Amino acid sequence: EKKSREKRGNVPGGVNEIDLNDLKDESHPLHDLVRESLAGLSEKENGASYSFVRINSATKQVVAGMLYKVNLDVKDSNAKEVQCNLRIWERAWLNPSKEIDFDCNNSKKFKFTRARRSVDDAEQPHPVLVGGPTPIDVDNDDKVKELVRNSLVSFNEQDGNSFELHRIVAATKKVVAGVLYEIKAEFRSTGESKEIVTCNLSVWERPWLKVDNSQTDVACDNAKKYKFTRSRRSVDAEQPHPVLGGPTPIDVEKDEKVKNLVQNSLVSFNSKDGNSFELHRIVEATKKIVQGVLYEIKVEFRSTGDSKEVVTCNLSVWERPWLKEESSQTDVSCNNDKKYTFRAKRSLIYDHRRRAEDDEDEQRQLMNQRDTLARHEALFHKFQLKFGRAYHSSMEKSLRFRIFQNNLAKIEQLNEREQGTAKYGITQFADLTPSEYRMKTGLWRREFDENHISNPIAEIPNIKLPKSFDWRDKNAVSEVKNQGSCGSCWAFSVTGNIEGLYAIKTGQLEEFSEQELVDCDTIDGGCAGGLPDNAYKAIEQLGGLEYESEYPYRARKSECHLNKTMVHVKVKGAVDLPKNETAMQQWLVQNGPISIGINANAMQFYRGGVSHPWRPLCRHGNLDHGVLIVGYGVSEYPLFNKTLPYWIVKNSWGPKWGEQGYYRVFRGDNTCGVSEMASSAVLA
């Protein structure tokens, strides 16, 4: 039974290893934390210099904040290589926000804190390597989506595969001899198995090659590997991705500018040598930014005479609008060996009034763009000052500014879509891509074993529900506690449940020991995480729980010191609640607080109000935190004819977090997975 329970995957508060392959990317958020820690270590040793060599292993864990543990090699001032264990406890809502411990094999140990830094005071991080990988916002980059779709088509042509895109996880690009894209994606089988395979795509694009200008290597976790090549496509086919400084294809069917240029050229063409031609077809066109804009257009002109001769001409139109004289130069070369050059100050088709109107429209658009850019730059500057952002280089700063601009658009979209009372704004994550943000917040997938032995389903009473209910008002909920840097949320969730049941049964509110579970529960992982249903079983096997005062909390795993003569409450099993929030309400009112697992992604920067996150931000399947439901209620807004039902959730991150340690989350649509793992002990 123990084995089947341990197979349930990533557990609430559990330790999650960080892939060393991901850490090869210098832009990985952990590198910033390591560099900041080394800078602090150097300051602690009176200016001694420590330089980064390599990371050997790393883990992260959702505790009251985020806990990173890193084994790394560094060089000291004498260039001697030293191995250190680095522990970083990050709590973004506090100042100082980081607690850092170094324990090195040269017998040196240091402990210090780091506050948020101003731009002026921040030490400069390690510079970005020229030619190094640049992170890509996979949610907004159409090029990456196109590459993945193309790769999936080729992937499905191999071995009878039938997969669809499940998720693009992360992507980088690097300028080599061309552009190299490294993309991590998940493909899902379209068959009954719904198998999900994780694949690493390496796409090397060299657009100047006529044959095999795109090479894709695919390596998947089902041990399958493939290699595909793609040749250059015609302009009529899907347009290739433009190269910076190179020609950009133009849709000749829709581009009015190209049509105007061709008409102007045709007028000048017919003024030479008695020509009399009309436009037959625009074949293709490109434009390139040079000193101005250079248009290369391939057209067919047809004679208006009896011959109806069709000649193919290449038009090269060079526009430099800042020149008063000869602002446009057109070279025409045709397959009847005729060549012409024309120069013009103004359009030969549009009159001066139309051109003036167009100029006014362009000026208005330009001014709006400049106003928006200035506003974004001002917001970005304030963001840097507030959160102490100091970037590696001007290139990194430019990249972060573009991501920041994209996130401003997302913030606007989130506020438009928010269904609760939460407001979204610029946070410390405003310069991160979605994949980087997920890395910071620890959003993990949680999988369940089919062979897991479930608890019996709780009997739901058929009672009429009050509009609101709160066990805090009935002296069945203890004070908010703080799990600290130990991943013991599961233990706090379970003791909170038992405290409530015991208070309702006896009329006495007591606090029971989480530390007993951390030390003595051999089914769960102590500070490395656990599951409530495992904890219920462990309490039954241990014989019960001592009081908190008798076995106090230390936020670290130690030897078990349980005194069975001091046990005050016993458990004889557990029940699972249905995944139905009305049934959960009925059970809560009749019996007591409920232990649940929840996706903590929306909780890290929660300040108050009814939280109803946009579903993609807080998916119900990714449970990583154990908490306690103690009641429910409804917020009413008569002016807007709107009501917001919510759960009252007790957290274990101390009373300074959230609403005095509590979280109000929307009730009724399984927000953040509140009904996915609801359970309770059964007292003996």
XYZ file of C-alpha atoms in Angstrom:
684
model
C 0.000 0.000 0.000
C 2.871 2.346 0.837
C 4.386 1.756 -2.588
C 1.155 2.504 -4.408
C 0.692 5.715 -2.460
C 4.226 6.910 -3.249
C 3.575 6.597 -6.973
C 1.183 9.505 -6.985
C 3.815 11.800 -8.498
C 4.681 15.349 -7.481
C 3.230 15.845 -4.031
C 2.128 19.060 -2.300
C 5.258 20.696 -0.903
C 7.460 18.118 -2.619
C 10.989 18.628 -3.938
C 11.309 18.973 -7.716
C 14.644 18.534 -9.499
C 15.687 21.208 -12.001
C 16.933 19.739 -15.281
C 20.647 20.462 -15.767
C 20.020 20.754 -19.506
C 17.714 23.697 -18.783
C 20.471 25.279 -16.690
C 22.765 25.397 -19.719
C 20.737 28.437 -20.724
C 22.390 31.462 -19.071
C 19.012 33.234 -18.963
C 17.567 30.598 -16.596
C 16.253 32.425 -13.470
C 18.362 30.249 -11.150
C 21.552 31.762 -12.596
C 20.455 35.203 -11.392
C 19.893 33.836 -7.879
C 23.277 32.078 -7.869
C 25.113 35.190 -9.052
C 23.367 37.317 -6.434
C 24.284 34.751 -3.762
C 27.952 34.727 -4.831
C 28.021 38.521 -4.707
C 26.652 38.365 -1.168
C 29.241 35.731 -0.230
C 32.056 37.946 -1.522
C 30.729 40.853 0.562
C 30.491 38.596 3.619
C 34.170 37.704 3.301
C 35.311 41.336 3.209
C 35.673 41.628 -0.531
C 36.933 38.119 -1.287
C 36.108 37.153 -4.844
C 34.104 34.051 -5.718
C 33.396 33.154 -9.330
C 30.868 30.703 -10.704
C 32.130 27.472 -12.330
C 29.211 25.067 -12.711
C 25.971 23.807 -11.182
C 26.078 20.086 -10.327
C 22.494 19.652 -9.152
C 19.536 21.805 -8.156
C 16.045 21.425 -6.711
C 13.121 23.724 -5.990
C 10.228 23.379 -3.573
C 7.078 25.358 -2.776
C 7.204 26.157 0.945
C 6.150 29.515 2.412
C 7.612 30.998 -0.738
C 10.150 29.119 -2.896
C 13.111 27.092 -1.597
C 16.062 26.349 -3.903
C 18.898 23.955 -3.026
C 21.929 24.031 -5.321
C 25.177 22.053 -5.332
C 27.746 24.041 -7.291
C 31.454 24.527 -7.904
C 33.011 27.974 -7.458
C 36.524 29.422 -7.533
C 37.852 31.460 -4.619
C 40.254 34.415 -4.748
C 43.192 32.018 -5.197
C 41.524 30.355 -8.200
C 41.032 27.219 -6.121
C 37.913 25.258 -6.988
C 35.521 24.744 -4.056
C 32.270 22.789 -3.897
C 29.390 24.415 -2.014
C 25.829 23.629 -1.027
C 23.709 26.734 -1.543
C 20.257 27.141 0.015
C 18.066 30.062 -1.131
C 14.713 30.711 0.546
C 12.816 33.310 -1.506
C 9.729 35.052 -0.033
C 8.850 37.866 -2.416
C 6.366 39.538 -0.053
C 9.053 40.188 2.616
C 11.990 42.569 2.729
C 14.643 41.223 2.877
C 13.107 38.785 0.430
C 15.889 36.150 0.350
C 17.621 34.077 3.037
C 20.848 32.523 1.750
C 23.030 29.772 3.308
C 26.436 28.659 1.986
C 28.119 25.455 3.223
C 31.387 24.771 1.349
C 33.911 21.933 1.532
C 36.626 24.375 2.628
C 34.856 24.385 6.034
C 33.376 27.831 5.455
C 29.733 28.458 6.288
C 27.838 31.691 5.804
C 24.259 32.824 6.298
C 22.910 36.189 5.163
C 19.857 37.905 3.699
C 19.413 39.911 0.523
C 16.975 42.807 0.144
C 15.505 44.088 -3.111
C 18.151 46.162 -4.887
C 17.958 49.469 -6.669
C 19.344 49.696 -10.176
C 22.189 51.938 -9.007
C 23.230 49.711 -6.092
C 22.900 46.357 -7.826
C 26.011 44.489 -8.740
C 26.212 43.705 -12.419
C 25.362 40.091 -13.211
C 27.381 37.868 -15.461
C 27.250 39.198 -19.039
C 25.272 37.465 -21.746
C 27.531 35.600 -24.150
C 27.471 36.934 -27.692
C 25.942 34.224 -29.847
C 24.325 32.638 -26.799
C 20.720 31.424 -26.666
C 17.948 34.011 -26.284
C 14.703 32.975 -24.522
C 11.499 33.198 -26.591
C 7.978 33.955 -25.384
C 6.414 30.706 -26.628
C 2.851 31.919 -26.038
C 3.224 34.833 -28.442
C 5.915 33.867 -30.958
C 4.224 32.804 -34.199
C 7.524 31.634 -35.680
C 8.016 29.015 -32.965
C 4.416 27.828 -33.358
C 4.993 27.493 -37.124
C 8.190 25.477 -36.590
C 6.454 23.137 -34.145
C 3.510 22.622 -36.508
C 5.870 21.829 -39.407
C 7.848 19.429 -37.222
C 4.655 17.716 -36.066
C 3.556 17.143 -39.681
C 6.904 15.481 -40.458
C 6.825 13.607 -37.123
C 3.444 12.074 -37.976
C 4.774 10.882 -41.327
C 7.207 8.579 -39.486
C 6.365 5.085 -38.174
C 2.610 5.629 -38.425
C 2.657 8.252 -35.675
C -0.576 10.110 -34.938
C 0.030 12.960 -32.504
C -1.314 16.473 -31.936
C 0.301 19.411 -30.193
C -0.346 19.390 -26.441
C 1.911 22.221 -25.239
C 5.006 24.218 -26.182
C 7.055 24.229 -22.972
C 10.024 26.486 -23.744
C 12.144 27.758 -26.616
C 15.369 29.618 -27.344
C 17.044 30.849 -30.495
C 20.707 31.382 -31.244
C 22.455 33.048 -34.183
C 24.909 30.540 -35.681
C 25.457 30.108 -39.423
C 21.795 30.963 -39.729
C 19.407 30.654 -36.768
C 19.215 27.642 -34.432
C 15.949 27.150 -32.535
C 15.856 24.789 -29.533
C 12.239 23.987 -28.634
C 10.789 21.728 -25.954
C 7.264 20.560 -26.806
C 4.719 17.976 -25.704
C 2.821 15.905 -28.293
C -0.331 13.978 -27.367
C -1.467 10.797 -29.104
C -4.781 11.104 -30.942
C -5.469 7.443 -30.166
C -7.218 5.986 -27.144
C -4.075 6.010 -24.989
C -3.808 9.841 -25.086
C -0.086 9.258 -24.435
C 1.938 12.457 -24.007
C 5.541 12.440 -25.209
C 8.016 15.213 -24.516
C 10.233 16.067 -27.486
C 13.224 18.348 -27.949
C 13.212 19.969 -31.396
C 16.405 21.428 -32.819
C 15.594 23.495 -35.932
C 18.501 24.947 -37.921
C 17.407 27.480 -40.556
C 19.728 28.702 -43.320
C 17.419 30.622 -45.670
C 20.099 31.395 -48.267
C 20.344 27.720 -49.254
C 18.207 26.697 -52.203
C 17.931 23.079 -51.004
C 17.501 21.769 -47.444
C 17.495 25.268 -45.975
C 15.785 24.008 -42.796
C 16.983 20.978 -40.826
C 15.015 19.611 -37.864
C 16.204 17.022 -35.331
C 13.609 15.548 -32.968
C 14.471 13.527 -29.846
C 11.598 12.307 -27.664
C 11.385 10.707 -24.232
C 9.942 7.544 -25.801
C 13.462 6.953 -27.203
C 12.440 7.915 -30.750
C 14.659 10.198 -32.816
C 14.041 11.717 -36.253
C 15.701 14.114 -38.670
C 13.847 16.111 -41.358
C 14.910 18.667 -43.946
C 12.774 21.211 -45.780
C 13.632 23.054 -48.988
C 13.008 26.678 -49.911
C 9.371 27.456 -50.696
C 8.041 29.625 -53.460
C 6.542 33.030 -52.750
C 3.127 31.570 -53.569
C 3.554 29.041 -50.741
C 3.779 29.803 -47.059
C 6.139 32.753 -46.596
C 9.546 32.026 -45.042
C 10.623 33.812 -41.905
C 12.489 37.024 -42.822
C 16.183 37.392 -42.048
C 17.181 40.633 -40.331
C 18.462 43.006 -43.001
C 17.355 40.604 -45.726
C 14.448 40.806 -48.166
C 10.948 40.348 -46.749
C 8.322 38.733 -49.011
C 5.196 40.807 -49.771
C 1.663 39.567 -50.416
C 1.258 41.049 -53.918
C -2.486 40.371 -53.969
C -3.136 42.651 -50.989
C -0.323 45.178 -50.794
C -1.560 48.524 -52.179
C 1.904 50.049 -51.961
C 3.331 47.544 -54.447
C 0.402 48.062 -56.818
C 0.994 51.834 -56.735
C 4.704 51.393 -57.436
C 3.961 49.136 -60.415
C 1.417 51.596 -61.847
C 3.914 54.456 -61.486
C 6.598 52.395 -63.198
C 4.220 51.449 -66.019
C 3.416 55.121 -66.702
C 7.136 55.914 -66.998
C 7.754 52.731 -68.997
C 5.142 53.723 -71.598
C 6.703 57.161 -71.943
C 9.833 55.559 -73.436
C 10.357 54.441 -77.045
C 6.677 54.609 -77.922
C 5.830 51.693 -75.644
C 2.150 50.860 -75.099
C 1.713 48.241 -72.391
C -0.791 47.437 -69.651
C -0.322 45.456 -66.448
C -0.818 41.738 -66.979
C 0.274 40.325 -63.587
C 2.404 41.089 -60.542
C 4.360 37.872 -60.024
C 6.178 38.449 -56.736
C 7.729 41.181 -54.621
C 10.051 41.758 -51.678
C 11.212 44.761 -49.698
C 14.457 45.331 -47.866
C 15.551 48.024 -45.437
C 18.686 49.646 -46.812
C 19.316 53.393 -46.683
C 15.607 53.774 -47.191
C 13.453 50.953 -48.581
C 14.317 48.849 -51.633
C 11.449 47.083 -53.414
C 12.218 44.263 -55.862
C 9.142 43.475 -57.977
C 8.689 40.960 -60.765
C 5.839 41.855 -63.157
C 4.392 40.976 -66.536
C 3.343 43.783 -68.927
C 1.130 43.010 -71.936
C 1.161 44.993 -75.190
C -2.058 46.860 -75.989
C -1.362 46.352 -79.710
C -2.340 43.484 -81.978
C 0.574 41.311 -80.887
C -0.586 41.126 -77.252
C 3.065 40.483 -76.461
C 3.793 39.793 -72.778
C 7.148 40.920 -71.419
C 8.531 40.043 -67.997
C 10.224 42.909 -66.169
C 12.111 43.227 -62.906
C 11.444 46.535 -61.147
C 13.882 47.796 -58.543
C 12.362 50.751 -56.657
C 14.556 52.560 -54.156
C 12.661 55.010 -51.939
C 14.413 57.630 -49.784
C 11.583 59.972 -48.741
C 13.835 62.427 -46.867
C 15.425 63.593 -50.146
C 13.783 66.590 -51.809
C 15.178 65.631 -55.207
C 15.044 62.139 -56.641
C 13.370 60.649 -53.543
C 12.410 57.605 -55.619
C 14.556 55.787 -58.195
C 13.166 52.977 -60.346
C 15.248 50.636 -62.503
C 13.388 48.460 -65.022
C 14.979 45.464 -66.740
C 12.845 43.370 -69.124
C 13.350 40.104 -70.979
C 13.149 41.971 -74.338
C 16.550 43.470 -73.431
C 15.066 46.884 -72.656
C 16.341 48.726 -69.595
C 15.195 52.040 -68.133
C 15.837 54.213 -65.104
C 13.297 56.730 -63.793
C 13.587 59.235 -60.977
C 10.684 61.062 -59.364
C 9.983 63.555 -56.605
C 6.354 62.547 -56.130
C 3.895 59.849 -57.085
C 2.917 59.927 -60.741
C -0.584 58.676 -59.912
C -1.762 60.400 -56.734
C -2.183 64.125 -56.632
C -0.709 66.415 -54.043
C -3.880 66.567 -51.910
C -4.131 62.799 -51.528
C -0.458 62.593 -50.632
C -0.903 65.312 -47.999
C -3.846 63.412 -46.463
C -1.790 60.231 -46.366
C 1.078 62.117 -44.727
C -1.267 63.464 -42.040
C -2.540 59.941 -41.280
C 1.000 58.653 -41.075
C 1.991 61.501 -38.758
C -0.939 60.766 -36.431
C -0.075 57.081 -36.325
C 3.571 57.881 -35.695
C 2.691 60.245 -32.828
C 0.443 57.608 -31.226
C 3.202 55.035 -31.531
C 5.703 57.440 -29.977
C 3.314 58.252 -27.097
C 2.761 54.549 -26.413
C 6.480 53.828 -26.580
C 7.273 56.706 -24.202
C 4.637 55.472 -21.741
C 5.994 51.926 -21.883
C 9.559 53.153 -21.389
C 8.496 55.199 -18.342
C 6.685 52.208 -16.840
C 9.684 49.990 -17.535
C 12.015 52.467 -15.796
C 9.758 52.536 -12.712
C 9.624 48.741 -12.792
C 13.440 48.535 -12.800
C 13.721 50.911 -9.848
C 10.994 49.225 -7.806
C 12.230 45.671 -8.254
C 15.967 46.332 -8.529
C 16.413 45.058 -12.063
C 19.978 45.311 -13.433
C 20.359 43.583 -16.791
C 23.378 41.770 -18.205
C 23.801 44.022 -21.222
C 21.981 46.464 -23.470
C 20.907 43.510 -25.619
C 19.377 41.767 -22.600
C 17.693 45.013 -21.530
C 16.161 45.421 -24.999
C 14.884 41.848 -24.917
C 13.368 42.335 -21.469
C 11.717 45.564 -22.584
C 10.034 43.759 -25.503
C 8.812 41.032 -23.131
C 7.642 43.755 -20.720
C 5.619 45.366 -23.526
C 4.021 42.015 -24.378
C 3.158 41.528 -20.714
C 1.511 44.962 -20.538
C -0.863 43.760 -23.238
C -1.465 40.559 -21.258
C -2.165 42.530 -18.080
C -4.783 44.542 -19.948
C -6.291 41.332 -21.284
C -6.291 39.691 -17.847
C -8.075 42.652 -16.277
C -10.682 42.521 -19.025
C -11.239 38.789 -18.439
C -11.032 38.697 -14.617
C -14.240 37.323 -13.152
C -13.468 37.995 -9.486
C -12.406 41.092 -7.569
C -8.683 40.586 -8.217
C -6.783 43.265 -10.087
C -3.745 42.596 -12.234
C -0.823 44.994 -12.592
C 2.923 45.274 -12.992
C 4.648 42.821 -10.660
C 8.211 41.616 -10.258
C 7.436 39.056 -12.982
C 6.592 41.679 -15.615
C 9.816 41.151 -17.594
C 9.572 37.352 -17.708
C 8.219 35.089 -20.421
C 5.457 32.673 -19.354
C 7.911 29.764 -19.198
C 10.288 31.780 -16.988
C 7.378 32.773 -14.750
C 6.359 29.136 -14.358
C 9.934 28.350 -13.360
C 9.811 31.057 -10.692
C 6.461 30.001 -9.276
C 6.895 26.224 -9.384
C 3.890 25.092 -11.379
C 4.309 21.306 -11.486
C 2.294 18.567 -13.114
C 0.814 16.014 -10.743
C 0.012 12.488 -11.953
C -1.931 9.783 -10.164
C -1.266 6.045 -10.135
C -4.156 3.916 -11.405
C -3.364 1.333 -8.682
C -3.694 3.844 -5.843
C -5.932 2.550 -3.052
C -8.479 5.300 -2.503
C -10.160 6.220 0.748
C -13.898 5.485 0.996
C -16.169 8.266 -0.260
C -17.627 10.419 2.495
C -21.353 10.228 3.197
C -22.873 13.577 2.213
C -25.697 14.833 4.465
C -28.861 16.038 2.763
C -29.086 19.387 4.556
C -30.193 22.882 3.644
C -27.153 25.092 3.287
C -26.811 28.489 4.967
C -25.726 31.351 2.727
C -22.381 31.539 4.501
C -20.563 29.484 7.101
C -17.255 29.891 8.956
C -15.800 27.445 11.490
C -13.624 30.284 12.840
C -16.789 31.748 14.356
C -17.408 28.472 16.208
C -13.949 28.154 17.814
C -12.924 25.222 15.615
C -9.916 26.778 13.851
C -6.537 27.483 15.485
C -4.335 30.513 14.784
C -2.570 30.728 11.421
C 0.780 28.915 11.530
C 3.935 29.205 9.414
C 5.544 26.164 7.807
C 8.721 28.160 7.082
C 11.192 26.707 4.597
C 10.015 23.122 5.129
C 7.718 21.539 2.517
C 5.294 20.395 5.208
C 2.085 22.025 3.938
C 0.471 18.564 3.849
C 1.053 18.169 7.616
C -0.485 21.570 8.424
C -3.479 20.769 6.222
C -4.043 17.472 8.070
C -3.529 18.795 11.623
C -5.868 21.694 10.832
C -8.518 19.213 9.739
C -8.060 17.114 12.898
C -8.026 20.193 15.152
C -11.410 21.196 13.736
C -12.935 17.710 14.095
C -11.612 17.423 17.664
C -12.952 20.861 18.671
C -16.405 20.033 17.276
C -16.412 16.649 19.044
C -15.107 17.770 22.465
C -15.804 21.498 22.608
C -12.074 22.149 23.184
C -9.841 23.732 20.512
C -6.338 22.264 20.750
C -3.279 22.569 18.512
C -1.727 19.281 17.386
C 1.855 18.638 16.320
C 2.906 18.981 12.681
C 6.482 18.204 13.706
C 5.412 14.727 14.824
C 4.276 14.047 11.269
C 7.433 15.548 9.745
C 9.655 13.362 11.969
C 7.655 10.159 12.443
C 5.540 9.688 9.295
C 7.655 7.236 7.253
C 5.174 7.111 4.363
C 5.586 10.795 3.461
C 8.746 12.785 2.836
C 8.906 15.181 5.786
C 10.144 18.532 4.492
C 10.313 16.993 1.009
C 6.517 16.831 0.774
C 3.691 14.438 1.416
C 0.036 13.593 0.861
C -2.848 14.022 3.323
C -4.181 10.498 2.785
C -0.712 9.108 3.594
C -0.641 11.239 6.745
C -4.011 9.909 7.966
C -2.670 6.365 7.642
C 0.565 7.303 9.413
C -1.310 8.877 12.355
C -3.361 5.691 12.679
C -0.163 3.588 12.699
C 1.642 5.916 15.136
C -1.243 5.779 17.588
C -2.262 9.443 17.406
C -0.962 13.022 17.714
C 0.647 14.927 20.560
C -0.096 18.571 21.300
C 1.924 21.257 19.509
C 3.264 22.423 22.890
C 4.574 18.931 23.681
C 6.157 18.307 20.269
C 6.846 21.843 18.922
C 7.457 22.730 15.294
C 11.087 23.181 14.129
C 10.667 23.351 10.311
C 13.212 20.593 9.706
C 13.116 16.795 9.812
C 14.693 15.149 12.863
C 14.551 11.812 14.677
C 11.115 10.752 15.842
C 10.538 11.616 19.515
C 6.925 10.509 19.803
C 5.776 9.726 23.353
C 2.750 7.484 22.891
C 1.636 8.129 26.465
C 1.173 11.799 25.494
C -1.165 11.138 22.528
C -4.410 13.157 22.780
C -6.281 12.358 19.554
C -6.533 9.171 17.517
C -7.571 8.480 13.915
C -9.291 5.391 12.521
C -9.134 6.141 8.808
C -10.032 8.832 6.300
C -12.656 9.711 3.699
C -12.444 11.376 0.291
C -15.060 13.971 -0.645
C -16.801 13.953 -4.038
C -15.499 16.379 -6.662
C -18.660 18.397 -6.179
C -18.463 21.751 -4.430
C -22.062 21.684 -3.191
C -21.410 18.299 -1.581
C -18.236 19.754 -0.050
C -20.285 22.602 1.465
C -22.797 20.155 2.956
C -20.068 17.982 4.442
C -18.175 21.014 5.822
C -21.245 22.449 7.598
C -22.128 19.077 9.124
C -18.641 17.797 10.013
C -15.829 20.386 9.987
C -12.890 21.868 8.020
C -11.671 20.038 4.903
C -8.094 19.231 3.862
C -7.503 19.999 0.155
C -4.727 20.162 -2.423
C -4.593 23.307 -4.559
C -2.621 24.848 -7.399
C -0.607 27.555 -5.597
C 0.285 29.469 -8.751
C -2.176 32.292 -8.044
C -1.340 32.444 -4.338
C 2.243 33.685 -4.413
C 1.289 37.365 -4.799
C -2.239 37.252 -3.439
C -3.086 40.333 -1.356
C -6.834 40.020 -0.787
C -10.241 39.839 -2.401
C -12.013 36.960 -4.096
C -9.474 35.266 -6.340
C -10.908 33.874 -9.570
C -7.835 33.517 -11.784
C -7.956 33.138 -15.518
C -8.114 29.353 -15.911
C -4.905 28.892 -17.978
C -3.028 30.611 -15.137
C -4.285 28.197 -12.477
C -5.195 24.836 -13.992
C -7.070 22.426 -11.753
C -4.813 19.455 -12.494
C -1.544 20.909 -11.180
C -1.884 20.555 -7.400
C 1.264 21.522 -5.473
C 0.126 22.869 -2.075
C -1.858 21.488 0.871
C -4.296 23.883 2.622
C -7.502 23.823 4.692
C -11.040 24.969 3.809
C -12.654 26.403 6.963
C -15.776 28.009 5.513
C -17.502 29.706 2.614
C -19.381 32.888 1.786
C -20.718 35.169 -0.939
C -19.632 38.666 -1.950
C -22.520 40.656 -3.425
C -22.370 43.667 -5.728
C -25.988 44.897 -6.223
C -24.890 47.844 -8.341
C -23.480 45.437 -10.902
C -26.036 42.671 -10.275
C -23.147 40.335 -9.488
C -22.399 37.784 -6.759
C -19.105 35.995 -6.102
C -19.328 32.784 -4.061
C -16.026 31.847 -2.426
C -14.223 29.398 -0.171
C -12.343 30.565 2.939
C -8.973 28.806 2.863
C -6.469 28.702 5.731
C -2.872 28.773 4.496
C 0.335 27.968 6.413
C 2.557 30.887 5.355
C 2.009 33.014 8.477
C -0.511 35.793 9.273
C 1.285 38.470 7.198
C 0.421 36.677 3.961
C -2.891 37.275 2.151
C -5.893 38.206 4.291
C -4.255 37.655 7.711
C -3.061 34.273 6.479
C -6.267 33.344 4.633
C -7.143 33.032 0.950
C -10.588 33.634 -0.542
C -10.941 31.698 -3.783
C -13.934 31.517 -6.116
C -16.375 28.678 -5.405
C -18.350 26.794 -8.026
C -16.088 25.948 -10.975
C -13.205 24.013 -9.372
C -10.958 27.092 -9.466
C -7.295 26.082 -9.037
C -8.408 22.488 -8.353
C -10.127 23.074 -4.977
C -12.329 19.984 -5.377
C -9.711 17.658 -6.894
C -8.220 16.297 -3.646
C -10.612 17.071 -0.769
C -10.448 14.705 2.212
C -10.805 14.374 5.986
C -9.649 12.186 8.835
C -12.117 10.023 10.769
C -11.541 10.349 14.526
C -11.500 7.247 16.711
